[in-house]
């Protein structure tokens, strides 16, 4: 049940400008939401940010206020205002880019930032969607940033008992302090979420909720078709590049 859409844009001089068509009646994503919806929304964000990453662009400020939800539950990732192409360090003035509650540990320390920073921020967003709160809270942004670096998040299931141990593991891996311990990319995180979502659908079917299982299977087929199209597009791009180099 991961709806897909493409974000197109222009990358120039380190800036990325997203060009999206935003339907009316949009609102910012915020707060706790129903479990299936949280997984679906996170999958959509994975897909959108993965597209930006494949263009060499890191968002650097993923947070609920930068995600718009249409009346049809289609998500649009917005505000690439501090996005940059490729890995880089803090700004020349020494200021740390990002929002403290969603800031990755490496951003908080002013270290080199890669795509893994966006993955951590999305982990915080998923945690908040599942529990209604961010993993680290404090009175000042500096204190929050210090917690991002030094404290471990409580498993979401301690706050929301509906969260399974498998989903706990997915969230906590996304929130790993060391970027190398997180998922390799947004695609791997999305696959882990889809596996968890599939298990949830089958579990519900055991209790008689067959409509949920049928819906998931249909969405799973749509996901497979989408990925096959992406493989075809990548193959076509490779052929074109080879032909141009010949």
Coordinates of C-alpha atoms in Angstrom, one line a residue:
X1 CA 0.0 0.0 0.0
X2 CA 2.8 2.4 -0.9
X3 CA 1.5 4.9 -3.4
X4 CA 4.2 6.3 -5.7
X5 CA 4.9 9.6 -7.4
X6 CA 7.9 11.3 -8.9
X7 CA 9.6 14.5 -7.7
X8 CA 11.2 16.3 -10.6
X9 CA 13.7 19.1 -10.2
X10 CA 16.7 21.1 -11.3
X11 CA 20.0 20.8 -9.5
X12 CA 22.3 23.8 -10.0
X13 CA 25.1 25.3 -7.9
X14 CA 24.3 23.0 -5.0
X15 CA 20.6 23.9 -4.9
X16 CA 17.6 21.7 -5.7
X17 CA 14.3 23.1 -6.7
X18 CA 11.4 20.7 -6.5
X19 CA 8.7 21.1 -9.2
X20 CA 5.5 19.5 -8.0
X21 CA 1.9 19.9 -8.8
X22 CA 0.1 20.3 -5.4
X23 CA -3.7 19.7 -5.5
X24 CA -5.9 21.8 -3.3
X25 CA -6.8 20.9 0.3
X26 CA -3.4 20.0 1.5
X27 CA -2.1 20.0 5.1
X28 CA 1.1 19.3 6.8
X29 CA 1.7 15.8 8.2
X30 CA 1.8 15.9 12.0
X31 CA 1.2 13.9 15.1
X32 CA 0.2 10.2 15.7
X33 CA -1.8 8.5 13.0
X34 CA -3.2 5.0 12.4
X35 CA -0.6 2.3 12.0
X36 CA -1.3 1.3 8.4
X37 CA -1.4 4.9 7.4
X38 CA 1.9 5.6 9.1
X39 CA 3.5 2.8 7.2
X40 CA 2.0 3.9 3.9
X41 CA 3.0 7.5 4.4
X42 CA 6.5 6.6 5.3
X43 CA 6.8 4.4 2.2
X44 CA 5.7 7.3 0.1
X45 CA 8.3 9.6 1.7
X46 CA 11.0 6.9 1.1
X47 CA 10.1 6.8 -2.5
X48 CA 10.2 10.5 -3.0
X49 CA 13.4 11.1 -1.1
X50 CA 15.0 8.1 -2.8
X51 CA 14.4 9.8 -6.1
X52 CA 16.1 13.0 -4.9
X53 CA 19.0 10.9 -3.6
X54 CA 19.4 9.2 -6.9
X55 CA 19.8 12.7 -8.4
X56 CA 22.6 13.4 -5.8
X57 CA 20.5 15.7 -3.6
X58 CA 20.2 15.4 0.2
X59 CA 17.1 17.1 1.7
X60 CA 18.7 17.8 5.2
X61 CA 15.5 19.0 6.9
X62 CA 13.0 16.2 6.6
X63 CA 10.2 16.9 9.2
X64 CA 6.4 16.7 9.2
X65 CA 6.0 20.4 8.4
X66 CA 7.8 19.7 5.1
X67 CA 5.4 16.9 4.0
X68 CA 2.1 17.9 2.5
X69 CA -0.8 15.4 2.4
X70 CA -3.5 15.8 -0.3
X71 CA -7.1 14.9 0.1
X72 CA -6.4 11.6 -1.5
X73 CA -3.5 10.7 0.9
X74 CA -0.9 11.4 -1.6
X75 CA 2.3 12.9 -0.1
X76 CA 4.4 15.7 -1.4
X77 CA 7.9 16.3 0.1
X78 CA 8.4 20.1 0.1
X79 CA 10.9 22.7 1.2
X80 CA 14.3 21.8 -0.3
X81 CA 15.5 25.2 0.9
X82 CA 18.7 23.8 2.6
X83 CA 19.1 20.8 0.3
X84 CA 22.5 20.3 -1.4
X85 CA 24.0 18.1 -4.0
X86 CA 26.2 15.4 -2.5
X87 CA 27.8 15.0 1.0
X88 CA 29.0 18.2 2.7
X89 CA 29.8 19.6 6.2
X90 CA 28.3 22.4 8.1
X91 CA 27.8 25.9 6.6
X92 CA 30.8 28.2 6.3
X93 CA 29.4 30.3 9.1
X94 CA 29.4 27.3 11.4
X95 CA 25.7 27.0 11.8
X96 CA 24.1 23.6 11.8
X97 CA 21.5 22.9 9.2
X98 CA 18.2 21.2 10.1
X99 CA 15.5 21.2 12.8
X100 CA 16.7 19.9 16.2
X101 CA 14.0 17.3 16.9
X102 CA 14.6 15.7 13.5
X103 CA 18.3 16.3 13.3
X104 CA 20.7 13.4 12.7
X105 CA 23.6 12.9 15.2
X106 CA 26.1 13.8 12.5
X107 CA 24.3 17.0 11.7
X108 CA 24.1 17.9 15.4
X109 CA 27.9 17.4 15.6
X110 CA 28.7 19.3 12.4
X111 CA 30.1 16.3 10.7
X112 CA 29.9 15.3 7.1
X113 CA 26.3 14.7 6.0
X114 CA 25.2 12.0 3.6
X115 CA 21.9 10.5 2.5
X116 CA 21.9 8.6 5.8
X117 CA 21.0 11.9 7.6
X118 CA 17.7 12.0 5.7
X119 CA 17.0 8.4 6.6
X120 CA 17.5 9.2 10.3
X121 CA 15.1 12.2 10.1
X122 CA 12.5 10.0 8.5
X123 CA 13.0 7.5 11.3
X124 CA 12.1 10.3 13.7
X125 CA 9.1 11.1 11.7
X126 CA 7.9 7.4 11.7
X127 CA 8.5 7.3 15.5
X128 CA 6.3 10.3 15.9
X129 CA 3.6 9.0 13.6
X130 CA 3.5 5.7 15.6
X131 CA 3.7 7.2 19.1
X132 CA 2.5 10.9 18.9
X133 CA 5.9 12.1 20.2
X134 CA 9.4 12.5 18.9
X135 CA 12.0 10.3 20.5
X136 CA 14.0 13.1 22.1
X137 CA 12.5 16.1 23.9
X138 CA 14.1 18.9 25.9
X139 CA 13.6 22.6 26.8
X140 CA 16.1 23.9 24.2
X141 CA 17.1 22.9 20.7
X142 CA 20.7 22.5 21.9
X143 CA 19.6 20.1 24.6
X144 CA 17.6 18.1 22.0
X145 CA 20.6 18.0 19.7
X146 CA 22.8 16.6 22.5
X147 CA 20.2 13.9 23.1
X148 CA 20.3 13.0 19.4
X149 CA 24.0 12.3 19.8
X150 CA 24.1 10.6 23.2
X151 CA 20.8 9.0 24.1
X152 CA 19.1 5.9 22.8
X153 CA 15.4 6.1 21.8
X154 CA 12.8 4.1 23.7
X155 CA 11.2 1.4 21.5
X156 CA 8.0 2.8 20.1
X157 CA 6.0 -0.2 21.5
X158 CA 6.7 1.0 25.0
X159 CA 4.4 4.0 24.1
X160 CA 2.1 2.4 21.6
X161 CA 1.5 -1.4 22.3
X162 CA 0.1 -1.8 18.7
X163 CA 3.7 -1.5 17.4
X164 CA 5.1 -5.0 16.8
X165 CA 8.7 -6.1 17.7
X166 CA 9.5 -6.2 14.0
X167 CA 8.4 -2.6 13.5
X168 CA 10.3 -1.6 16.6
X169 CA 13.4 -3.0 15.1
X170 CA 12.9 -1.2 11.8
X171 CA 12.4 2.2 13.6
X172 CA 15.4 1.7 15.9
X173 CA 17.7 0.7 13.1
X174 CA 16.7 3.9 11.2
X175 CA 17.6 5.8 14.4
X176 CA 21.0 4.3 14.8
X177 CA 23.6 6.8 15.9
X178 CA 26.2 5.6 13.4
X179 CA 25.1 6.2 9.8
X180 CA 26.8 2.9 8.8
X181 CA 24.4 1.0 11.2
X182 CA 21.3 2.4 9.5
X183 CA 19.7 1.1 6.3
X184 CA 21.9 1.4 3.2
X185 CA 19.4 3.6 1.5
X186 CA 15.7 4.6 1.4
X187 CA 14.9 1.6 -0.8
X188 CA 16.1 -0.8 1.8
X189 CA 14.1 1.0 4.5
X190 CA 11.0 0.9 2.3
X191 CA 11.5 -2.8 1.7
X192 CA 11.7 -3.4 5.5
X193 CA 8.5 -1.4 6.0
X194 CA 6.7 -3.3 3.3
X195 CA 7.7 -6.6 4.9
X196 CA 6.3 -5.4 8.2
X197 CA 3.1 -4.2 6.5
X198 CA 2.7 -7.5 4.8
X199 CA 3.0 -9.3 8.2
X200 CA 0.4 -7.0 9.7
X201 CA -2.0 -7.7 6.9
X202 CA -1.7 -11.4 7.3
X203 CA -2.1 -11.1 11.0
X204 CA -5.3 -9.2 10.6
X205 CA -6.6 -11.8 8.1
X206 CA -6.2 -14.4 10.9
X207 CA -8.8 -12.4 12.8
X208 CA -11.2 -12.2 9.9
X209 CA -10.1 -8.9 8.3
X210 CA -9.8 -10.4 4.8
X211 CA -10.4 -7.1 3.1
X212 CA -7.2 -5.7 4.6
X213 CA -5.3 -8.7 3.2
X214 CA -6.8 -8.4 -0.3
X215 CA -6.1 -4.7 -0.4
X216 CA -2.5 -5.3 0.6
X217 CA -2.0 -7.9 -2.1
X218 CA -3.4 -5.6 -4.8
X219 CA -1.2 -2.8 -3.6
X220 CA 1.8 -5.2 -3.5
X221 CA 1.1 -6.1 -7.2
X222 CA 1.1 -2.4 -8.0
X223 CA 4.4 -2.0 -6.2
X224 CA 5.9 -4.8 -8.2
X225 CA 4.7 -3.3 -11.5
X226 CA 6.2 0.1 -10.4
X227 CA 9.6 -1.5 -9.7
X228 CA 9.6 -3.3 -13.0
X229 CA 9.0 -0.1 -14.8
X230 CA 11.8 1.5 -12.9
X231 CA 14.1 -1.3 -13.9
X232 CA 13.1 -0.9 -17.5
X233 CA 13.7 2.9 -17.3
X234 CA 17.2 2.3 -15.8
X235 CA 18.0 -0.2 -18.5
X236 CA 16.9 2.2 -21.2
X237 CA 19.0 5.0 -19.7
X238 CA 22.0 2.7 -19.6
X239 CA 21.6 1.8 -23.3
X240 CA 21.2 5.5 -24.2
X241 CA 24.4 6.4 -22.3
X242 CA 26.3 3.5 -23.9
X243 CA 25.1 4.6 -27.3
X244 CA 26.1 8.2 -26.7
X245 CA 29.6 7.1 -25.5
X246 CA 30.2 4.9 -28.6

